[in-house]
Coordinates of C-alpha atoms and ligand atoms in Angstrom, one line a residue:
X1294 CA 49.8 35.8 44.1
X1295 CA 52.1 34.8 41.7
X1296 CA 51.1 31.4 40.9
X1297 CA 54.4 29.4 39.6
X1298 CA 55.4 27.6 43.6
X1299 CA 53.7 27.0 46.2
X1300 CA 52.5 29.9 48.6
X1301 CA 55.2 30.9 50.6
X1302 CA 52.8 32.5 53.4
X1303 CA 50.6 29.1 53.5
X1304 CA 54.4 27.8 54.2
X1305 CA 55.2 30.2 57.0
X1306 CA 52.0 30.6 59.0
X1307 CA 52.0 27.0 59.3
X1308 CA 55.5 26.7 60.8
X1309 CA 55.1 29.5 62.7
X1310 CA 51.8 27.1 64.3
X1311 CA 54.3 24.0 64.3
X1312 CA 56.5 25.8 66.5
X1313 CA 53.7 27.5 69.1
X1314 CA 52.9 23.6 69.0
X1315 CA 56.4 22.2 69.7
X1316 CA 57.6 25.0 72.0
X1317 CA 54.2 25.1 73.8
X1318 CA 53.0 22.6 76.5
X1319 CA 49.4 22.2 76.8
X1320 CA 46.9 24.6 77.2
X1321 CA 48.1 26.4 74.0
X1322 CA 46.1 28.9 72.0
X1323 CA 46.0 26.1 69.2
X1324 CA 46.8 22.3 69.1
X1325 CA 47.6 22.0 65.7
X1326 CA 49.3 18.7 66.0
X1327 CA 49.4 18.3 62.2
X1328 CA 51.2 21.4 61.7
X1329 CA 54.8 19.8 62.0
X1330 CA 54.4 17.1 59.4
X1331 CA 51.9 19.8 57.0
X1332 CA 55.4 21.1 56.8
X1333 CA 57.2 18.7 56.1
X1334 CA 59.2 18.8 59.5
X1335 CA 60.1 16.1 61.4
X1336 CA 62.5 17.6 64.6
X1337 CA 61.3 20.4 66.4
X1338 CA 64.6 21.9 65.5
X1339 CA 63.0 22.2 61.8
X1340 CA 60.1 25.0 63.0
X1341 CA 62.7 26.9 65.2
X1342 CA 64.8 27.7 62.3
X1343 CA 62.0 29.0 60.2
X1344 CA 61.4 31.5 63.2
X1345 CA 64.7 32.4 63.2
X1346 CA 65.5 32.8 59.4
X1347 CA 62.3 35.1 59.7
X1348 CA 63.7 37.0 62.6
X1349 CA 66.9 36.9 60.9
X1350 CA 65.1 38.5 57.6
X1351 CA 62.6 41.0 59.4
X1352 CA 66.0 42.6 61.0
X1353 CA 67.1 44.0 57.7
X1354 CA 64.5 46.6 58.7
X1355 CA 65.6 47.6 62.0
X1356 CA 66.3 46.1 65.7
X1357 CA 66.6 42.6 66.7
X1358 CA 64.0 42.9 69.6
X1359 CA 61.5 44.7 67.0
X1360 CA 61.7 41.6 64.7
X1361 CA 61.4 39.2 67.3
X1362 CA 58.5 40.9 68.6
X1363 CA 56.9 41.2 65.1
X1364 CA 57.9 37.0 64.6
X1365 CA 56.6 35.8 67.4
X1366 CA 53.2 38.3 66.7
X1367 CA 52.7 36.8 63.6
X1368 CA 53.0 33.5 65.4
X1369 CA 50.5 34.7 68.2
X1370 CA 47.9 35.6 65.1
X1371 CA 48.5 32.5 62.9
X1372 CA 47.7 30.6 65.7
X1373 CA 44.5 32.5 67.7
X1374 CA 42.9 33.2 64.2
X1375 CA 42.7 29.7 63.6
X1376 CA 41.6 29.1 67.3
X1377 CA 38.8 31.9 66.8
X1378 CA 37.4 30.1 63.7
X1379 CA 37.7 26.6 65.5
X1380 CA 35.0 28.4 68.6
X1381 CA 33.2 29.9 65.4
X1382 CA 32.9 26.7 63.9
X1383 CA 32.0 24.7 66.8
X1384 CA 29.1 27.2 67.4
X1385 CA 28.3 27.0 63.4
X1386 CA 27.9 23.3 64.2
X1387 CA 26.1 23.5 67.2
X1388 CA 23.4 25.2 65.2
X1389 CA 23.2 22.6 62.5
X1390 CA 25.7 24.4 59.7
X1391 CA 26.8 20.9 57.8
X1392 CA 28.9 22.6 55.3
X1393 CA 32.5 24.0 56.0
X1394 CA 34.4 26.2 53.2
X1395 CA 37.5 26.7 53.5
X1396 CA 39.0 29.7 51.6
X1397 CA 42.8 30.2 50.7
X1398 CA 43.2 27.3 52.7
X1399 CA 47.0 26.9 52.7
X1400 CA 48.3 23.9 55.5
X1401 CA 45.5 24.5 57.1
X1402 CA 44.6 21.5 59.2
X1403 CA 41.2 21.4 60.4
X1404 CA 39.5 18.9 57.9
X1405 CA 42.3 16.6 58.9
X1406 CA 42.4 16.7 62.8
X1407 CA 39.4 18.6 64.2
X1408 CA 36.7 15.5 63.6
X1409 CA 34.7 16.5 66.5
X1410 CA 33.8 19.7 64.7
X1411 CA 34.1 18.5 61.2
X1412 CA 31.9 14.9 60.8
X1413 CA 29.0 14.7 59.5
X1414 CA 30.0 17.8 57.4
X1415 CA 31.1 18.6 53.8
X1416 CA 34.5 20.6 53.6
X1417 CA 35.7 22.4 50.7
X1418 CA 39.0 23.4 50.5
X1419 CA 39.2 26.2 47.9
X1420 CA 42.5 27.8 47.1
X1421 CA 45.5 29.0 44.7
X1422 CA 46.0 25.8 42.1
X1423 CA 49.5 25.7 42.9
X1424 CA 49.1 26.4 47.0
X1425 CA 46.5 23.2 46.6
X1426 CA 48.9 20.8 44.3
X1427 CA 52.0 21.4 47.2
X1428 CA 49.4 20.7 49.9
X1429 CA 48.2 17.6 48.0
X1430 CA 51.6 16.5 47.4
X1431 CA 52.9 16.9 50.9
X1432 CA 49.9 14.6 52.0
X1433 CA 50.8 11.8 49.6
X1434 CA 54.5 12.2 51.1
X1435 CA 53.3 11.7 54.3
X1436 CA 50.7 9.4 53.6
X1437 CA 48.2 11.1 55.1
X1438 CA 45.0 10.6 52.9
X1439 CA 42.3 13.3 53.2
X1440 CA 38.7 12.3 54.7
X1441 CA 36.4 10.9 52.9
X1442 CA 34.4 14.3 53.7
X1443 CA 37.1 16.3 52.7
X1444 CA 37.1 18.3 48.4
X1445 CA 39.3 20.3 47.1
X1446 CA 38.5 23.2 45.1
X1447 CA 41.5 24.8 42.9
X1448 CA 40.8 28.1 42.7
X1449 CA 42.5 31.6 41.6
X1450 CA 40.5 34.6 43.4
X1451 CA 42.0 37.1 40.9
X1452 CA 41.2 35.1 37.6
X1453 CA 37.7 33.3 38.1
X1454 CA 34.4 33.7 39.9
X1455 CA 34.2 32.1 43.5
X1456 CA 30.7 31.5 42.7
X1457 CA 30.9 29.5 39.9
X1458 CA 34.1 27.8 41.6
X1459 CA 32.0 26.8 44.3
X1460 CA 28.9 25.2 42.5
X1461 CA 30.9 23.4 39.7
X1462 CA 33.0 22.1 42.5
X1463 CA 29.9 20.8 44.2
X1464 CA 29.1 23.3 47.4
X1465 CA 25.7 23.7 47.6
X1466 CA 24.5 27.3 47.4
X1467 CA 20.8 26.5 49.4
X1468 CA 22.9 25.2 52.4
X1469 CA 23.5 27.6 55.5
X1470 CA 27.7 27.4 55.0
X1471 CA 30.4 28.5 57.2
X1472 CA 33.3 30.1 55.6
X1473 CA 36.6 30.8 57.4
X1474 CA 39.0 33.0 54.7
X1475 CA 42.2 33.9 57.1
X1476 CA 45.2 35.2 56.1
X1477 CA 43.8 35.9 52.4
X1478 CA 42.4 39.4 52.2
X1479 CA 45.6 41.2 52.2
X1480 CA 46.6 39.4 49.3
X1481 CA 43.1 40.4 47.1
X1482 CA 42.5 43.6 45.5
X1483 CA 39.2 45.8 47.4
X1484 CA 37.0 44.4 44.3
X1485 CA 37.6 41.0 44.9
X1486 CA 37.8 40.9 49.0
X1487 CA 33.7 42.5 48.1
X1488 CA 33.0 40.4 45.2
X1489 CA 33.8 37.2 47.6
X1490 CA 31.8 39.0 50.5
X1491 CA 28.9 39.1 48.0
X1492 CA 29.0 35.6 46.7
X1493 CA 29.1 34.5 50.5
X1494 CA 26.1 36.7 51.1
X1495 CA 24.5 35.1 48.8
X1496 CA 24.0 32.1 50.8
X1497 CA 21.0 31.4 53.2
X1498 CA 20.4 33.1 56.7
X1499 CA 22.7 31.7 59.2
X1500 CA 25.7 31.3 56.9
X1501 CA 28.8 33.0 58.0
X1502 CA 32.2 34.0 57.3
X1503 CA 35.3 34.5 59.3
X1504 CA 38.4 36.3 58.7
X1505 CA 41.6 37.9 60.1
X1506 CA 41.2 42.0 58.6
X1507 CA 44.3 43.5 58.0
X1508 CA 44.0 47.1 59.0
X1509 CA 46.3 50.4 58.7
X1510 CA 48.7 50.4 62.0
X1511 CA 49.0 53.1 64.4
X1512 CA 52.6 52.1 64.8
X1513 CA 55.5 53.7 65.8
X1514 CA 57.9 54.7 62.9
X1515 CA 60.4 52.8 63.7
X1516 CA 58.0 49.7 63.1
X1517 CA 56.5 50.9 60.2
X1518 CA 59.7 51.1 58.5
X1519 CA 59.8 46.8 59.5
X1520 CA 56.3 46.3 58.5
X1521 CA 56.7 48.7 55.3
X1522 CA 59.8 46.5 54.6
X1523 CA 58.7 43.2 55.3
X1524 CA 55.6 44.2 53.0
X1525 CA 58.2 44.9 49.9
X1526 CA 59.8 41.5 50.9
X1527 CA 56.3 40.3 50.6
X1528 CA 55.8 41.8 47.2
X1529 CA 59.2 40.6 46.0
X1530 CA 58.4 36.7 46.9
X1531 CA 55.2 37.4 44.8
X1532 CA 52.6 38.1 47.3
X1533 CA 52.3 41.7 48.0
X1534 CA 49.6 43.2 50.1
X1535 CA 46.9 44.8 48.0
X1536 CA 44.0 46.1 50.4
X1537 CA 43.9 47.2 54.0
X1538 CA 41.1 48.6 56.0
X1539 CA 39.6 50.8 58.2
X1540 CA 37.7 47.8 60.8
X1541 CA 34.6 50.4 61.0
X1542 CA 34.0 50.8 57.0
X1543 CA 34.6 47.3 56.7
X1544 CA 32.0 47.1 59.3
X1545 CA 29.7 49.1 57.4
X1546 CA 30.2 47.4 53.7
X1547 CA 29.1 43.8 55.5
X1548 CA 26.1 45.1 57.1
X1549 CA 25.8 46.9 53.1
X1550 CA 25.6 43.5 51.5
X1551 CA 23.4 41.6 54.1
X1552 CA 26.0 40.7 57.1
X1553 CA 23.1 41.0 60.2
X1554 CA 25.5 39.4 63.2
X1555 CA 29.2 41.3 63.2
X1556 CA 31.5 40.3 65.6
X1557 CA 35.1 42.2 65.2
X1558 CA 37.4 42.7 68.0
X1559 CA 40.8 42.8 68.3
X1560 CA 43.4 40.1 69.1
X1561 CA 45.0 41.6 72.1
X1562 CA 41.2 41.8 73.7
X1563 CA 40.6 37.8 72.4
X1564 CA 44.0 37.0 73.7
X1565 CA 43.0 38.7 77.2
X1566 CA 38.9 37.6 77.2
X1567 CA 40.5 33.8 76.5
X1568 CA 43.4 33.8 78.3
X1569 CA 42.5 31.3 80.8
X1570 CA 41.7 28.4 78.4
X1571 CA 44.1 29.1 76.2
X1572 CA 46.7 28.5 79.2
X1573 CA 48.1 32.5 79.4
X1574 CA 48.0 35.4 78.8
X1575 CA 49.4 35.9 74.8
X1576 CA 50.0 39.6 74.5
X1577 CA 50.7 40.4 70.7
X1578 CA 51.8 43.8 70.5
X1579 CA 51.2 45.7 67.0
X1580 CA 47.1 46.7 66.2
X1581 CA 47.9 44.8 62.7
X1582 CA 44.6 42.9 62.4
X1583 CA 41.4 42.5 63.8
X1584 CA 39.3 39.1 64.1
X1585 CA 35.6 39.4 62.1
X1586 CA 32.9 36.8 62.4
X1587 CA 30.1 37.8 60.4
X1588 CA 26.9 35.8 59.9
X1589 CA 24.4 36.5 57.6
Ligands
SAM1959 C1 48.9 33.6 54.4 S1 48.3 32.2 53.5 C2 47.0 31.7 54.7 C3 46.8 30.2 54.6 C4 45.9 29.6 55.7 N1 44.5 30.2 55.5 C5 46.4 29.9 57.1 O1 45.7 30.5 57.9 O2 47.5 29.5 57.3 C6 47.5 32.9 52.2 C7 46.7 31.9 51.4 O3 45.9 32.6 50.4 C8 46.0 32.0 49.2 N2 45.9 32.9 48.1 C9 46.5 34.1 47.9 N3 46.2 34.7 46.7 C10 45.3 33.8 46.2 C11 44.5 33.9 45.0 N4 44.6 34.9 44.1 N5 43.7 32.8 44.7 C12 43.6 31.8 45.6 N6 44.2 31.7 46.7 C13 45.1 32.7 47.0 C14 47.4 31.3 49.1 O4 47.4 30.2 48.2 C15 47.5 30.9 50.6 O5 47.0 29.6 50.8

């Protein structure tokens, strides 16, 4: 990404779960309470207009309708990719995993409001230096001091080495680790999405990693012109896709470097298999992404 501000991604997925949250009534298919002030919102009106300037920006490609539907998808996958690492990590726990890395963390909220899952743990919070410094400076403006488990790890995954990130910031490499890493690969080049894999493969049997894959689309034309063109918008801001992939030789490259346990399935089957706790049935409608959980 183009380091100089802030990631503006981090920015959006996060209001994108701030409105689920404020336009949601319980059950939702994530409670991320802390979303709204992450962002710096304080009126539900605040998350509503992001949605809509997005709308308003993803229909420079084509239809109203398709842009909604492609907005409120992206909401639908902000928020169950963070719900499917929160059941990951609960069953990380469960198993004794005591230390949580979080990769390309953006306003993600966990550390700060899951404490059932997370005490008793060591977090990490590894990301972009200037994603991390906005994040850090939003929490002093809202007063909101990190836990005391809680480090943060500044960290460019296109300029240094992940492994050496992680042990001079203090993870420790013997420890069975669980690493959630959504919403980053599309934004690494293929050496660096396998270079991480391997450094996380590196750790002991039991660790894990989860992720949101972003896969080539068997979409209509019509919305691959919006996705094509919201891509470019992407690039433009500074944070252009640079790796997609086929979910079956992705597959095949964890099992390649030591990844025993797979579990990938797509959102619209997670959405259905979960759809009674998480309150209804979510239906997200473009095969954009798949959800992997792979433990070594
Ligand atoms: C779409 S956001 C996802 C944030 C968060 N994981 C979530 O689910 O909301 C992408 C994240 O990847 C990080 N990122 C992108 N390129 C990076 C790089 N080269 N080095 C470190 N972090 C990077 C950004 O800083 C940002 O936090």
């Amino acid at each position: 990404m183009d380091g100089s501000r802030p990631s503006w991604t981090a920015f959006m997925m996060a209001a994108l779960r701030a409105r689920h949250f404020v336009s949601t009534p319980p059950p939702r298919i994530l409670d991320d309470s802390l979303a709204m002030p992450f962002c710096g919102f304080t009126s539900p009106d605040q998350p509503n207009a992001v949605y809509e300037r997005l709308v308003e920006g993803l229909s420079r490609f084509g239809e109203r309708a398709l842009a909604e539907e492609l907005a409120t998808d992206l909401m639908i996958a902000g928020c169950a990719r963070s719900r499917f690492f929160e059941d990951r990590l609960a069953e990380a726990r469960a198993g004794g995993v005591d230390q949580i890395v979080i990769l390309g963390a953006g306003l993600d909220s966990t550390a700060y409001r899951c404490g059932a899952l997370t005490a008793g743990a060591t977090v990490f919070e590894v990301d972009h230096p200037a994603t991390q410094a906005g994040k850090r400076e939003m929490l002093a403006s809202i007063g909101l001091a990190p836990p005391a488990n809680l480090s943060f790890l500044p960290f460019d995954f296109e300029a240094q080495s992940l492994a050496d990130a992680l042990r001079e910031g203090g993870v420790r490499s013997h420890q069975p680790t669980i690493f959630g890493w959504l919403g980053v690969q599309p934004y690494l080049a293929d050496e660096t999405v396998m270079a991480t894999l391997e450094t996380i493969a590196a750790f002991p049997a039991g660790s894990e990693v989860v992720l949101d894959l972003i896969v080539s689309t068997g979409s209509a034309p019509d919305e691959d012109a919006m996705l094509a063109g919201s891509r470019q918008a992407l690039a433009s801001a500074g944070e252009a896709f640079r790796s997609t992939y086929a979910p079956d030789d992705f597959a095949a490259r964890l099992r390649e470097r030591g990844f025993a346990e797979i579990i990938m399935t797509s959102f619209q089957d997670w959405l259905r298999d979960n759809a009674e706790r998480l309150g209804g049935h979510y239906v997200k409608k473009r095969n954009t992404s798949v959800l992997v959980a792979a433990r070594l």
